[in-house]
C-alpha cells in the first residue's frame, strides 16, 4: 500500500474537508438529547435550558464561539515560575523555624507568617538563618501589625522583600474593629523611602470569600479596599506610582477551576481600569490562596485534590504568588507530611506540568474570555455600589454584610440539597474512615485575628453535614435506617445506593432487606434491624405493584417513618428522596425520629 505524500499546506487547517458546523445544528442535537429526559422545548430554547448561573448572577452557557470574545484588552503576568508561598502559624518558635528551613530547602520561595499565632517578639528566633534578601517574608498580624512590622524592620537587611501585611479594612471585616488607616499609611511611607523591596499593605479579599461571598463580590470588595488605600496614601503625600507599589492583593482559589482562572484575570482587568483613571501603573500583584471554605474535616485526604485543582487554576489565572493549604489545615496545625505534599503540589505544576511557562494560557478561550469579562463587569457594578455607599469602610457597616448574607443563604440551600456536592462529605462519604487529629492551632480563616461573633462570619461549606456526622459518631450505637429493597437486585441497586449515600452523609448506616417482593419477609428483616425508620428502594414499576403493601407491612412491624427513594405518591409513604431533595432536612428528620438529640 502506497501512502500519498502530505503537503504542509494540507495541515494548515485541521478542519479542512469537514462540513462546517453551525450553532443551530448544535441546538437541534442538544434539544433531541434533552427531550429524552422529558424536556419539551424547541431547539431555540435548548441553549437557555442548559445555561447555569453563578452566585453573582453571571450566566455560564453550554456553548461559546468567537462571537463571545470581548473586545477589552487582557492584562497578563509575564511567563515564569510563580512565587511558592508557604504559611506558618505554629506558636512554638523552634518548630516554626525548623518548618521554615525545611520549606526553603525544598522548593518554597517565600514565607507567610501568621503573627496572630506567633508572638511578634519571637521573629528573630523564627527567622534565624533565613536570608531575608533572598526569601521574601509576608506578615499577617491583624491588630498587632505595627508591633510585628517594627520587629521585622529591625531584622530587615538591604534588599529585604515581602509585605508588612497592614490591612485595617480587612481587619475590620474580620473583627468588627474600627477602620484606622494611620498606621498603614505610616508604614507605607517608610517602605517607599527606606525599604524599596517591601510593600506595606495587603488588600485581603479572603474575609469576603470566607463569609460565603461569591467571586464578583470578592473582587468588588477588593477593588473598593484598594481604592480606599490609594486615597489614604496619596492624601498622605505619596505619588500615585508609590501608592500603587505599596499594595498586594490576596484572593481565594477554589476547586472551581474556570471561575478561579476568570476571577484572577478579571481582577487584573479591574485594577488596570482603576490605574487608568488614577494615573498609576496598572499591574496588580496577586497572592492566591487555596480556599479555606472548601476544605473538609471529614475525609480530609480529598483536600489534596481540591487544592491541586485550585493551585492549577491560580497558576493558569496568572497569580504572582500561590499558597497551597496543607490538606489537614482545618484540623489544626499541619504535620510535616501535609506541608510536604502542599509544596510538592506546586513543584509538580511548575516543574513537571510546566504550567508557568506560558503567559495567560487560558487567553483566547471563548469561554474563559467571556466569563472573565462578565465577572469583571459584575464586580465593577458591585464596586460602584460600595462607592455610592461611602466607600469600603462605610459599606462594612451594613451593605457588605447584608449582600454576603444573601449569597451565603443561597449557597447553604444548594449545599443542603447537594446541588453543590462535597466529595467525601455530602457525596460518597466513608462511614469507616479513621479520624485524623492534629495539634490545635489557628485555621487559615482565623488569620488577621478574627473573633467569633464579631465582624463577618467564617464559614466552611461542609460544616453542617460534618456536624451531623459528629453527632452520629457520638451515639452509643450508630443510627441506622432500614432499606426495603423490593424486587431483584437490578431493580433496586441504583436507588438503594443513592439512599445509602444520602444517609451516610449524616453518619447514618443502612441495612438492606435483600431481594424479594414478599411484604412479610421484608417486615421480618425490618424487625431484626431494630430501627423505626425505613426507606423503600426499587423501580417505578415495582413501586406501583408493591410499595403500598410493603409500606403497610412495615407500619405493622413498627416503622414510624417510611421514605421512598424516587418520586411519586404511594399509600403509606411519608416522603420521597430524590436528586435535589433537601438532604440536610431528611437527615435532621431522621435524627429526630431515631431519638438523637440535636
Coordinates of N, CA and C in Angstrom, one line a residue, residues 367-447:
X367 N -14.8 30.6 26.1 CA -15.4 30.5 27.4 C -14.8 31.4 28.5
X368 N -13.5 31.2 28.7 CA -12.7 31.9 29.7 C -12.8 33.4 29.5
X369 N -12.6 33.8 28.2 CA -12.6 35.3 27.9 C -14.0 35.9 28.3
X370 N -15.1 35.2 27.9 CA -16.4 35.7 28.2 C -16.7 35.7 29.7
X371 N -16.3 34.6 30.4 CA -16.5 34.5 31.8 C -15.7 35.6 32.5
X372 N -14.5 35.8 32.1 CA -13.6 36.9 32.8 C -14.3 38.2 32.6
X373 N -14.7 38.5 31.4 CA -15.3 39.8 31.1 C -16.6 40.0 31.9
X374 N -17.5 39.0 31.9 CA -18.8 39.1 32.6 C -18.5 39.2 34.1
X375 N -17.6 38.5 34.6 CA -17.2 38.6 36.1 C -16.7 40.0 36.4
X376 N -15.9 40.5 35.5 CA -15.3 41.9 35.8 C -16.4 42.9 35.8
X377 N -17.4 42.8 34.8 CA -18.5 43.7 34.7 C -19.3 43.7 36.0
X378 N -19.6 42.4 36.4 CA -20.5 42.3 37.6 C -19.7 42.9 38.9
X379 N -18.4 42.6 39.0 CA -17.6 43.1 40.1 C -17.6 44.6 40.1
X380 N -17.5 45.2 38.9 CA -17.4 46.7 38.8 C -18.7 47.3 39.2
X381 N -19.8 46.7 38.9 CA -21.1 47.2 39.4 C -21.1 47.2 40.9
X382 N -20.7 46.1 41.5 CA -20.7 45.9 43.0 C -19.7 47.0 43.6
X383 N -18.5 47.2 43.0 CA -17.6 48.2 43.4 C -18.2 49.5 43.4
X384 N -18.9 49.9 42.4 CA -19.6 51.2 42.3 C -20.7 51.3 43.3
X385 N -21.4 50.2 43.6 CA -22.4 50.3 44.7 C -21.8 50.6 46.0
X386 N -20.6 49.9 46.3 CA -19.9 50.2 47.5 C -19.4 51.7 47.6
X387 N -18.9 52.2 46.5 CA -18.5 53.6 46.4 C -19.7 54.5 46.7
X388 N -20.8 54.2 46.1 CA -22.0 55.1 46.4 C -22.4 55.0 47.8
X389 N -22.1 53.9 48.5 CA -22.4 53.8 50.0 C -21.5 54.5 50.9
X390 N -20.4 55.1 50.3 CA -19.5 55.9 51.0 C -18.1 55.3 51.1
X391 N -17.9 54.2 50.4 CA -16.6 53.5 50.4 C -16.6 52.3 51.2
X392 N -15.5 51.5 51.2 CA -15.5 50.2 51.8 C -15.7 50.2 53.3
X393 N -15.1 51.2 54.0 CA -15.2 51.2 55.4 C -16.7 51.4 55.8
X394 N -17.4 52.3 55.1 CA -18.8 52.6 55.4 C -19.6 51.4 55.0
X395 N -19.3 50.8 53.9 CA -20.1 49.6 53.4 C -20.0 48.4 54.3
X396 N -18.9 48.3 55.1 CA -18.8 47.2 56.0 C -19.8 47.2 57.2
X397 N -20.4 48.4 57.4 CA -21.4 48.5 58.5 C -22.7 47.8 58.2
X398 N -23.1 47.8 56.9 CA -24.4 47.2 56.6 C -24.4 46.5 55.2
X399 N -24.0 47.3 54.2 CA -24.2 46.9 52.8 C -23.5 45.5 52.5
X400 N -22.2 45.5 52.8 CA -21.4 44.3 52.6 C -21.9 43.1 53.4
X401 N -22.1 43.2 54.7 CA -22.7 42.0 55.4 C -24.0 41.5 54.9
X402 N -24.9 42.4 54.5 CA -26.2 42.0 54.0 C -26.1 41.3 52.7
X403 N -25.2 41.8 51.8 CA -25.1 41.2 50.5 C -24.5 39.8 50.6
X404 N -23.4 39.7 51.5 CA -22.8 38.4 51.6 C -23.7 37.4 52.3
X405 N -24.6 37.9 53.2 CA -25.5 37.0 53.9 C -26.5 36.4 52.9
X406 N -26.9 37.2 51.9 CA -27.9 36.7 50.9 C -27.2 35.6 50.1
X407 N -26.0 35.9 49.7 CA -25.2 34.9 48.9 C -25.0 33.6 49.7
X408 N -24.6 33.8 51.0 CA -24.4 32.7 51.9 C -25.6 31.8 52.0
X409 N -26.8 32.5 52.1 CA -28.0 31.7 52.3 C -28.3 30.9 51.0
X410 N -28.1 31.5 49.8 CA -28.3 30.8 48.6 C -27.3 29.6 48.5
X411 N -26.1 29.8 48.9 CA -25.1 28.7 48.8 C -25.5 27.6 49.8
X412 N -26.0 28.0 51.0 CA -26.3 27.0 52.0 C -27.5 26.1 51.5
X413 N -28.4 26.8 50.8 CA -29.6 26.0 50.2 C -29.1 25.0 49.2
X414 N -28.2 25.4 48.4 CA -27.6 24.5 47.4 C -26.8 23.3 48.0
X415 N -26.1 23.7 49.1 CA -25.3 22.6 49.8 C -26.3 21.6 50.4
X416 N -27.3 22.2 51.1 CA -28.3 21.3 51.7 C -29.0 20.3 50.8
X417 N -29.2 20.8 49.6 CA -29.9 20.0 48.5 C -28.9 19.2 47.7
X418 N -27.6 19.3 48.0 CA -26.5 18.6 47.3 C -26.4 19.0 45.9
X419 N -26.9 20.2 45.5 CA -26.7 20.7 44.2 C -25.3 21.2 44.1
X420 N -24.7 21.6 45.2 CA -23.2 21.8 45.3 C -22.6 20.6 46.1
X421 N -22.2 19.6 45.4 CA -21.8 18.4 46.1 C -20.4 18.6 46.8
X422 N -20.2 17.9 47.9 CA -18.9 17.9 48.6 C -18.4 16.5 48.7
X423 N -17.4 16.1 47.8 CA -17.0 14.8 47.8 C -16.4 14.3 49.1
X424 N -16.8 13.2 49.6 CA -16.3 12.6 50.8 C -17.1 13.1 52.0
X425 N -18.1 14.0 51.8 CA -18.9 14.5 52.9 C -20.4 14.4 52.5
X426 N -20.9 15.2 51.6 CA -22.3 15.1 51.2 C -22.4 14.1 50.1
X427 N -21.4 13.7 49.4 CA -21.4 12.7 48.4 C -20.2 11.7 48.7
X428 N -20.5 10.4 48.5 CA -19.5 9.3 48.7 C -18.8 9.4 50.1
X429 N -19.6 9.6 51.2 CA -18.9 9.6 52.5 C -18.5 8.2 52.9
X430 N -17.5 8.1 53.7 CA -16.9 6.8 54.2 C -17.2 6.7 55.7
X431 N -18.2 5.9 56.1 CA -18.5 5.8 57.5 C -17.4 5.1 58.3
X432 N -16.5 4.4 57.6 CA -15.5 3.6 58.2 C -14.2 4.4 58.3
X433 N -14.2 5.7 57.8 CA -12.9 6.4 57.8 C -12.4 6.6 59.2
X434 N -11.1 6.6 59.3 CA -10.4 6.8 60.6 C -10.2 8.3 60.8
X435 N -10.6 8.8 61.9 CA -10.4 10.2 62.1 C -9.0 10.7 62.2
X436 N -8.7 11.8 61.6 CA -7.4 12.4 61.6 C -7.3 13.5 62.7
X437 N -6.3 13.5 63.5 CA -6.2 14.5 64.6 C -4.9 15.2 64.4
X438 N -4.9 16.5 64.8 CA -3.7 17.4 64.7 C -3.7 18.2 66.0
X439 N -2.5 18.8 66.3 CA -2.4 19.7 67.4 C -3.2 20.9 67.1
X440 N -3.9 21.4 68.1 CA -4.8 22.6 67.9 C -4.0 23.8 67.4
X441 N -4.6 24.6 66.6 CA -3.9 25.7 66.0 C -4.9 26.6 65.2
X442 N -4.5 27.8 64.9 CA -5.4 28.6 64.1 C -5.6 28.1 62.7
X443 N -6.8 28.1 62.2 CA -7.0 27.8 60.8 C -6.7 29.0 59.9
X444 N -6.7 28.8 58.6 CA -6.4 29.9 57.8 C -7.4 31.0 57.9
X445 N -8.7 30.6 58.0 CA -9.7 31.6 58.1 C -9.6 32.5 59.4
X446 N -8.9 32.0 60.3 CA -8.7 32.8 61.6 C -7.6 33.8 61.4
X447 N -6.9 33.8 60.3 CA -5.8 34.8 60.1 C -6.4 36.2 60.2

